[in-house]
Amino acid sequence: MKVIIASDHGGINIRKEIVSLMEELNIEYEDLGCECGSGSVDYPDYAFPVAQKVANGEADRGILICGTGIGMSISANKVKGIRCALVHDVFSAKMTREHNDTNVLAMGERVIGPGLAREIAKVWLTTEFTAGRHAVRIGKIAEYEDKHI
Ligand code: RB5
């Protein structure tokens, strides 16, 4: 599995935490920054490249972090084929993989700390999609995208 990760200036510390987790888990990853020091950047400039690389198959999953995770998740979900969940608890991390087959995870560094973010990412990265009736529902989302987006 290859994971692509990025953050804006509000998510740098959690991004570094998740990069170290992926190294520990031997997960292949690409880190798109930001390398913005004390400056500020615009979250869509990071969300779209990550989402596009997942949508076109260059990566299997994406992880996005900003201050709240909200801007990143809104942006990522604009890209066709992306199912991005904004997650701040371990239960939702598990469910959103099992039921929604989410391919992008968003988190907010001004909402949770690095320890919880690490647990969330670990569960999200290691939980499989249950498929079955959930695949039918995902299929309906894809059908809607094909017709309307
Ligand atoms: C940046 O100040 C902040 O707006 C951004 O990190 C994020 O929280 C947006 O949703």
Coordinates of N, CA, C and O and ligand atoms in Angstrom, one line a residue:
M1 N 0.9 -1.2 0.0 CA 0.0 0.0 0.0 C 0.9 1.3 0.0 O 1.8 1.3 0.8
K2 N 0.5 2.2 -0.9 CA 1.3 3.5 -0.9 C 0.3 4.6 -0.4 O -0.8 4.7 -0.9
V3 N 0.8 5.4 0.5 CA 0.0 6.5 1.1 C 0.7 7.8 0.8 O 1.9 8.0 0.8
I4 N -0.2 8.8 0.4 CA 0.3 10.1 0.2 C -0.2 11.0 1.3 O -1.4 11.0 1.6
I5 N 0.7 11.8 1.8 CA 0.3 12.6 3.0 C 0.7 14.1 2.8 O 1.7 14.4 2.1
A6 N -0.1 15.0 3.3 CA 0.2 16.5 3.2 C -0.5 17.2 4.4 O -1.5 16.7 4.9
S7 N 0.0 18.3 4.7 CA -0.7 19.2 5.7 C -0.5 20.6 5.3 O 0.4 21.0 4.5
D8 N -1.3 21.5 5.8 CA -1.0 22.9 5.7 C -0.2 23.3 7.0 O 0.3 22.4 7.7
H9 N 0.0 24.6 7.2 CA 0.8 25.0 8.4 C 0.2 24.6 9.7 O 0.9 24.5 10.7
G10 N -1.1 24.4 9.7 CA -1.8 24.0 11.0 C -1.7 22.6 11.3 O -2.2 22.2 12.4
G11 N -1.1 21.8 10.5 CA -1.1 20.3 10.7 C 0.3 19.7 10.6 O 0.4 18.4 10.5
I12 N 1.3 20.5 10.7 CA 2.7 20.0 10.5 C 3.1 18.9 11.6 O 3.7 17.9 11.2
N13 N 2.8 19.2 12.8 CA 3.2 18.2 13.9 C 2.6 16.9 13.8 O 3.2 15.8 13.9
I14 N 1.3 16.9 13.5 CA 0.6 15.6 13.3 C 1.1 14.9 12.1 O 1.3 13.7 12.0
R15 N 1.4 15.6 11.0 CA 1.9 15.0 9.8 C 3.2 14.3 10.1 O 3.4 13.2 9.7
K16 N 4.1 15.0 10.9 CA 5.4 14.3 11.2 C 5.2 13.1 12.0 O 5.9 12.1 11.9
E17 N 4.2 13.1 12.9 CA 3.9 12.0 13.8 C 3.4 10.8 12.9 O 3.8 9.6 13.1
I18 N 2.6 11.1 11.9 CA 2.0 10.0 11.1 C 3.1 9.5 10.1 O 3.1 8.3 9.8
V19 N 4.0 10.3 9.7 CA 5.1 9.9 8.9 C 6.0 8.9 9.7 O 6.3 7.8 9.2
S20 N 6.2 9.2 11.0 CA 7.0 8.3 11.8 C 6.3 7.0 12.0 O 6.9 5.9 12.0
L21 N 5.0 7.1 12.1 CA 4.1 5.8 12.3 C 4.3 5.0 11.0 O 4.5 3.7 11.1
M22 N 4.2 5.6 9.9 CA 4.3 4.8 8.6 C 5.6 4.2 8.4 O 5.8 3.1 7.9
E23 N 6.7 4.9 8.9 CA 8.0 4.3 8.9 C 8.1 3.0 9.7 O 8.6 2.0 9.4
E24 N 7.5 3.2 10.9 CA 7.5 2.0 11.9 C 6.7 0.8 11.3 O 7.1 -0.3 11.5
L25 N 5.6 1.1 10.6 CA 4.7 0.1 10.0 C 5.2 -0.4 8.7 O 4.6 -1.2 8.1
N26 N 6.4 0.2 8.2 CA 6.9 -0.2 6.9 C 5.9 0.1 5.8 O 5.8 -0.7 4.8
I27 N 5.2 1.2 5.9 CA 4.2 1.6 4.8 C 4.9 2.6 3.9 O 5.5 3.5 4.4
E28 N 4.8 2.3 2.6 CA 5.4 3.2 1.6 C 4.6 4.5 1.6 O 3.4 4.5 1.6
Y29 N 5.3 5.6 1.6 CA 4.6 6.9 1.6 C 5.3 8.0 0.8 O 6.5 7.9 0.6
E30 N 4.6 9.0 0.5 CA 5.1 10.2 -0.2 C 4.6 11.4 0.6 O 3.4 11.5 0.9
D31 N 5.5 12.3 1.0 CA 5.2 13.4 1.9 C 5.2 14.7 1.0 O 6.3 15.1 0.6
L32 N 4.1 15.3 0.8 CA 4.0 16.5 -0.1 C 4.1 17.8 0.7 O 3.8 18.9 0.2
G33 N 4.5 17.8 1.9 CA 4.7 19.0 2.7 C 3.4 19.3 3.4 O 2.5 18.5 3.6
C34 N 3.3 20.6 4.0 CA 4.0 21.7 3.5 C 5.3 21.9 4.3 O 5.4 21.5 5.5
E35 N 6.3 22.5 3.6 CA 7.5 22.9 4.3 C 7.4 24.5 4.4 O 8.1 25.2 3.7
C36 N 6.5 24.9 5.3 CA 6.2 26.3 5.2 C 6.8 27.1 6.5 O 6.4 28.3 6.6
G37 N 7.6 26.4 7.3 CA 8.2 27.1 8.4 C 7.1 27.8 9.2 O 6.2 27.2 9.6
S38 N 7.3 29.1 9.5 CA 6.3 29.8 10.3 C 5.3 30.5 9.4 O 4.4 31.3 9.9
G39 N 5.4 30.4 8.1 CA 4.5 31.0 7.1 C 3.1 30.2 7.1 O 3.0 29.2 7.7
S40 N 2.2 30.8 6.3 CA 0.9 30.1 6.2 C 0.7 29.8 4.7 O 1.1 30.5 3.8
V41 N 0.0 28.7 4.5 CA -0.3 28.3 3.1 C -1.8 28.0 3.0 O -2.5 28.1 4.0
D42 N -2.3 27.7 1.8 CA -3.7 27.5 1.6 C -4.0 26.0 1.5 O -3.5 25.3 0.6
Y43 N -4.9 25.4 2.3 CA -5.1 24.0 2.4 C -5.5 23.4 1.0 O -5.1 22.2 0.8
P44 N -6.3 24.1 0.2 CA -6.7 23.4 -1.1 C -5.5 23.0 -2.0 O -5.5 22.1 -2.7
D45 N -4.4 23.8 -1.8 CA -3.2 23.6 -2.6 C -2.5 22.3 -2.2 O -1.7 21.8 -3.0
Y46 N -2.9 21.7 -1.1 CA -2.3 20.5 -0.6 C -3.3 19.3 -0.7 O -3.0 18.2 -1.0
A47 N -4.6 19.7 -0.5 CA -5.7 18.6 -0.5 C -5.8 18.1 -2.0 O -6.0 16.9 -2.2
F48 N -5.9 19.0 -2.9 CA -6.2 18.6 -4.3 C -5.1 17.6 -4.9 O -5.4 16.6 -5.4
P49 N -3.8 18.0 -4.8 CA -2.8 17.0 -5.3 C -2.8 15.6 -4.6 O -2.7 14.6 -5.3
V50 N -3.1 15.6 -3.3 CA -3.2 14.3 -2.6 C -4.4 13.6 -3.1 O -4.3 12.4 -3.5
A51 N -5.5 14.2 -3.2 CA -6.8 13.6 -3.6 C -6.7 13.1 -5.1 O -7.1 12.0 -5.4
Q52 N -6.0 13.9 -5.9 CA -5.9 13.5 -7.3 C -5.0 12.3 -7.5 O -5.3 11.4 -8.3
K53 N -3.9 12.2 -6.7 CA -3.0 11.1 -6.8 C -3.7 9.8 -6.3 O -3.4 8.7 -6.8
V54 N -4.6 9.9 -5.3 CA -5.4 8.7 -4.9 C -6.4 8.4 -6.0 O -6.5 7.2 -6.4
A55 N -7.1 9.4 -6.5 CA -8.1 9.1 -7.5 C -7.6 8.5 -8.8 O -8.2 7.7 -9.4
N56 N -6.3 8.9 -9.2 CA -5.8 8.4 -10.4 C -4.9 7.2 -10.2 O -4.3 6.7 -11.2
G57 N -4.9 6.7 -9.0 CA -4.2 5.4 -8.7 C -2.7 5.5 -8.4 O -2.0 4.5 -8.2
E58 N -2.2 6.7 -8.4 CA -0.7 6.9 -8.1 C -0.5 6.5 -6.6 O 0.7 6.1 -6.2
A59 N -1.5 6.6 -5.8 CA -1.4 6.2 -4.4 C -2.7 5.5 -4.0 O -3.7 5.7 -4.6
D60 N -2.6 4.6 -3.0 CA -3.8 3.8 -2.6 C -4.6 4.6 -1.6 O -5.9 4.6 -1.6
R61 N -4.0 5.4 -0.7 CA -4.7 6.2 0.3 C -4.0 7.5 0.5 O -2.8 7.7 0.2
G62 N -4.8 8.5 1.0 CA -4.2 9.8 1.4 C -4.5 10.2 2.8 O -5.6 9.8 3.4
I63 N -3.6 11.0 3.4 CA -3.9 11.5 4.7 C -3.6 13.0 4.7 O -2.6 13.5 4.1
L64 N -4.6 13.8 5.2 CA -4.5 15.3 5.1 C -4.7 15.8 6.5 O -5.7 15.4 7.2
I65 N -3.9 16.8 6.9 CA -4.1 17.4 8.2 C -4.0 18.9 8.0 O -3.1 19.5 7.4
C66 N -5.0 19.6 8.7 CA -4.9 21.1 8.8 C -5.3 21.4 10.2 O -5.2 20.6 11.1
G67 N -5.7 22.7 10.4 CA -6.0 23.1 11.8 C -7.2 22.3 12.4 O -7.2 21.7 13.5
T68 N -8.3 22.2 11.6 CA -9.5 21.5 12.0 C -9.7 20.2 11.2 O -10.6 19.4 11.6
G69 N -9.1 20.1 10.1 CA -9.3 19.0 9.2 C -10.5 19.2 8.3 O -10.7 18.5 7.3
I70 N -11.3 20.3 8.5 CA -12.5 20.6 7.8 C -12.2 21.0 6.3 O -12.7 20.5 5.4
G71 N -11.3 22.0 6.2 CA -11.0 22.5 4.9 C -10.4 21.4 4.0 O -10.7 21.3 2.8
M72 N -9.5 20.6 4.6 CA -8.9 19.5 3.8 C -10.0 18.5 3.4 O -10.0 18.0 2.2
S73 N -10.9 18.2 4.3 CA -11.9 17.2 3.9 C -12.9 17.7 2.9 O -13.3 17.0 2.0
I74 N -13.3 19.0 3.0 CA -14.2 19.5 2.0 C -13.5 19.5 0.6 O -14.1 19.1 -0.3
S75 N -12.3 19.9 0.6 CA -11.5 20.0 -0.7 C -11.4 18.6 -1.3 O -11.6 18.4 -2.5
A76 N -10.9 17.7 -0.5 CA -10.6 16.3 -1.0 C -11.9 15.7 -1.6 O -11.9 15.0 -2.6
N77 N -13.0 15.9 -0.9 CA -14.3 15.3 -1.3 C -14.8 15.9 -2.6 O -15.8 15.4 -3.2
K78 N -14.2 17.0 -3.1 CA -14.6 17.6 -4.4 C -14.0 16.7 -5.6 O -14.4 16.9 -6.7
V79 N -13.0 15.9 -5.3 CA -12.4 15.1 -6.3 C -13.1 13.8 -6.5 O -13.3 13.1 -5.6
K80 N -13.5 13.6 -7.8 CA -14.2 12.4 -8.1 C -13.5 11.1 -7.7 O -12.3 10.9 -8.0
G81 N -14.2 10.2 -7.0 CA -13.7 9.0 -6.6 C -13.1 9.0 -5.2 O -12.7 8.0 -4.6
I82 N -13.1 10.2 -4.6 CA -12.5 10.3 -3.2 C -13.7 10.2 -2.2 O -14.7 10.8 -2.3
R83 N -13.4 9.4 -1.2 CA -14.3 9.3 0.0 C -13.4 9.6 1.2 O -12.6 8.8 1.7
C84 N -13.4 10.9 1.6 CA -12.6 11.4 2.6 C -13.4 11.6 3.9 O -14.5 12.2 3.9
A85 N -12.9 11.1 5.0 CA -13.6 11.2 6.3 C -12.7 12.1 7.2 O -11.5 11.9 7.3
L86 N -13.4 13.0 7.9 CA -12.8 13.8 8.9 C -13.0 13.0 10.2 O -14.1 12.8 10.7
V87 N -11.9 12.6 10.9 CA -12.0 11.7 12.0 C -11.2 12.2 13.2 O -10.0 12.5 13.0
H88 N -11.9 12.2 14.3 CA -11.2 12.6 15.6 C -11.3 11.6 16.7 O -11.2 11.9 17.9
D89 N -11.8 10.3 16.4 CA -11.9 9.3 17.4 C -11.6 7.9 16.7 O -11.8 7.8 15.5
V90 N -11.1 7.0 17.5 CA -10.7 5.7 17.0 C -11.8 4.9 16.5 O -11.7 4.2 15.5
F91 N -13.0 4.9 17.1 CA -14.2 4.2 16.7 C -14.5 4.6 15.2 O -14.7 3.7 14.4
S92 N -14.6 5.9 15.0 CA -15.0 6.3 13.6 C -13.9 5.9 12.6 O -14.2 5.6 11.5
A93 N -12.6 5.9 13.0 CA -11.6 5.5 12.1 C -11.8 4.1 11.6 O -11.6 3.8 10.5
K94 N -12.2 3.2 12.6 CA -12.5 1.8 12.2 C -13.7 1.7 11.3 O -13.7 1.1 10.3
M95 N -14.8 2.4 11.8 CA -16.0 2.3 11.0 C -15.9 2.9 9.6 O -16.5 2.3 8.7
T96 N -15.2 3.9 9.5 CA -15.2 4.6 8.2 C -14.3 3.8 7.2 O -14.5 3.9 5.9
R97 N -13.5 2.9 7.6 CA -12.8 1.9 6.7 C -13.7 0.8 6.5 O -13.9 0.4 5.3
E98 N -14.3 0.2 7.5 CA -15.2 -1.0 7.4 C -16.4 -0.7 6.5 O -16.8 -1.5 5.7
H99 N -17.0 0.4 6.8 CA -18.3 0.7 6.1 C -18.3 1.6 4.9 O -19.1 1.4 4.0
N100 N -17.4 2.6 4.9 CA -17.3 3.6 3.9 C -16.1 3.4 2.9 O -16.1 4.1 1.9
D101 N -15.2 2.5 3.2 CA -14.0 2.3 2.4 C -13.4 3.6 2.1 O -13.0 3.9 0.9
T102 N -13.2 4.4 3.1 CA -12.6 5.8 2.8 C -11.2 5.6 2.3 O -10.4 4.8 2.8
N103 N -10.9 6.4 1.3 CA -9.5 6.4 0.8 C -8.7 7.6 1.2 O -7.5 7.7 0.8
V104 N -9.3 8.6 1.8 CA -8.5 9.7 2.4 C -9.0 9.9 3.8 O -10.2 9.9 4.1
L105 N -8.1 10.2 4.7 CA -8.3 10.5 6.1 C -7.9 11.9 6.4 O -6.8 12.3 6.0
A106 N -8.8 12.7 7.0 CA -8.5 14.1 7.4 C -8.5 14.2 8.9 O -9.4 13.6 9.6
M107 N -7.6 15.0 9.5 CA -7.6 15.2 10.9 C -7.2 16.7 11.2 O -6.6 17.3 10.3
G108 N -7.6 17.2 12.3 CA -7.3 18.6 12.7 C -6.4 18.7 13.9 O -6.7 18.2 15.0
E109 N -5.3 19.3 13.7 CA -4.2 19.4 14.8 C -4.6 20.4 15.9 O -4.1 20.3 17.0
R110 N -5.6 21.2 15.6 CA -6.1 22.1 16.7 C -7.2 21.5 17.4 O -7.8 22.1 18.3
V111 N -7.6 20.3 17.1 CA -8.7 19.5 17.7 C -8.2 18.4 18.6 O -8.7 18.2 19.7
I112 N -7.2 17.6 18.0 CA -6.7 16.5 18.8 C -5.2 16.6 18.8 O -4.5 17.3 18.0
G113 N -4.6 15.8 19.8 CA -3.1 15.8 19.9 C -2.5 14.7 19.1 O -3.2 13.9 18.5
P114 N -1.2 14.7 19.0 CA -0.4 13.7 18.2 C -0.6 12.3 18.6 O -0.6 11.4 17.7
G115 N -0.8 12.0 19.9 CA -1.0 10.6 20.4 C -2.2 10.0 19.8 O -2.3 8.9 19.3
L116 N -3.4 10.8 19.9 CA -4.6 10.2 19.4 C -4.6 10.2 17.9 O -5.1 9.2 17.3
A117 N -4.0 11.2 17.3 CA -3.9 11.2 15.8 C -3.2 9.9 15.3 O -3.6 9.3 14.3
R118 N -2.1 9.5 16.0 CA -1.4 8.3 15.7 C -2.2 7.1 15.8 O -2.2 6.2 14.9
E119 N -3.0 7.0 16.9 CA -3.9 5.8 17.1 C -4.9 5.7 16.0 O -5.2 4.7 15.4
I120 N -5.5 6.9 15.7 CA -6.5 7.0 14.6 C -5.9 6.5 13.3 O -6.5 5.7 12.6
A121 N -4.8 7.0 12.9 CA -4.1 6.7 11.7 C -3.8 5.2 11.6 O -4.0 4.6 10.6
K122 N -3.3 4.7 12.7 CA -2.9 3.3 12.8 C -4.1 2.4 12.5 O -4.1 1.4 11.7
V123 N -5.2 2.7 13.2 CA -6.5 1.9 12.9 C -7.0 2.1 11.5 O -7.3 1.1 10.8
W124 N -7.0 3.3 11.0 CA -7.5 3.6 9.7 C -6.6 2.9 8.6 O -7.1 2.4 7.6
L125 N -5.3 2.9 8.8 CA -4.4 2.2 7.9 C -4.4 0.7 7.9 O -4.0 0.1 6.9
T126 N -4.9 0.1 9.0 CA -4.8 -1.3 9.1 C -6.2 -2.0 9.1 O -6.3 -3.2 9.2
T127 N -7.3 -1.2 8.9 CA -8.6 -1.8 8.9 C -9.1 -2.0 7.4 O -9.0 -1.1 6.6
E128 N -9.6 -3.2 7.2 CA -10.1 -3.5 5.8 C -11.6 -3.2 5.6 O -12.3 -3.2 6.6
F129 N -12.0 -2.9 4.4 CA -13.4 -2.7 4.0 C -14.1 -4.0 4.2 O -13.7 -5.0 3.7
T130 N -15.3 -3.9 4.8 CA -16.1 -5.1 5.0 C -16.8 -5.6 3.8 O -17.3 -6.7 3.6
A131 N -17.0 -4.6 2.8 CA -17.8 -4.9 1.6 C -19.2 -5.4 1.8 O -19.9 -4.8 2.7
G132 N -19.7 -6.4 1.1 CA -21.1 -6.8 1.3 C -22.1 -5.7 1.1 O -22.0 -5.0 0.1
R133 N -23.0 -5.5 2.0 CA -24.1 -4.4 1.8 C -23.4 -3.0 1.7 O -24.0 -2.1 1.1
H134 N -22.3 -2.9 2.3 CA -21.6 -1.6 2.3 C -21.1 -1.2 0.9 O -21.1 -0.1 0.4
A135 N -20.7 -2.3 0.1 CA -20.3 -2.1 -1.3 C -21.4 -1.6 -2.1 O -21.2 -0.8 -3.0
V136 N -22.6 -2.0 -1.8 CA -23.8 -1.5 -2.6 C -23.9 0.0 -2.4 O -24.2 0.8 -3.3
R137 N -23.7 0.4 -1.2 CA -23.9 1.9 -0.8 C -22.8 2.7 -1.5 O -23.1 3.8 -2.0
I138 N -21.6 2.2 -1.4 CA -20.4 2.9 -2.1 C -20.7 3.0 -3.6 O -20.4 4.0 -4.2
G139 N -21.3 1.9 -4.1 CA -21.6 1.9 -5.5 C -22.6 3.0 -5.9 O -22.5 3.6 -7.0
K140 N -23.5 3.2 -5.0 CA -24.5 4.3 -5.3 C -23.9 5.7 -5.3 O -24.3 6.5 -6.1
I141 N -22.9 5.9 -4.5 CA -22.1 7.1 -4.5 C -21.4 7.3 -5.8 O -21.5 8.3 -6.5
A142 N -20.8 6.2 -6.3 CA -20.0 6.2 -7.5 C -21.0 6.5 -8.7 O -20.6 7.2 -9.6
E143 N -22.1 5.8 -8.6 CA -23.2 6.0 -9.7 C -23.6 7.5 -9.8 O -23.7 8.1 -10.8
Y144 N -23.8 8.1 -8.6 CA -24.2 9.5 -8.5 C -23.1 10.4 -9.2 O -23.4 11.3 -10.0
E145 N -21.8 10.1 -8.8 CA -20.7 10.8 -9.3 C -20.7 10.7 -10.9 O -20.4 11.7 -11.6
D146 N -20.9 9.5 -11.4 CA -20.8 9.3 -12.8 C -21.9 10.1 -13.5 O -21.7 10.6 -14.6
K147 N -23.1 10.2 -12.9 CA -24.2 10.9 -13.6 C -24.1 12.4 -13.4 O -24.5 13.1 -14.3
H148 N -23.7 12.9 -12.3 CA -23.8 14.3 -12.0 C -22.6 15.1 -11.8 O -22.6 16.3 -11.7
I149 N -21.4 14.5 -11.7 CA -20.2 15.2 -11.4 C -19.2 15.1 -12.6 O -18.9 14.1 -13.1
Ligands
RB5_1 C1 -5.7 27.8 8.7 O1 -5.6 28.9 9.6 C2 -6.9 26.9 9.0 O2 -8.0 27.7 8.5 C3 -6.8 25.6 8.3 O3 -5.7 24.9 8.8 C4 -8.0 24.7 8.5 O4 -8.4 24.6 9.8 C5 -9.1 24.9 7.6 O5 -10.1 24.2 7.6

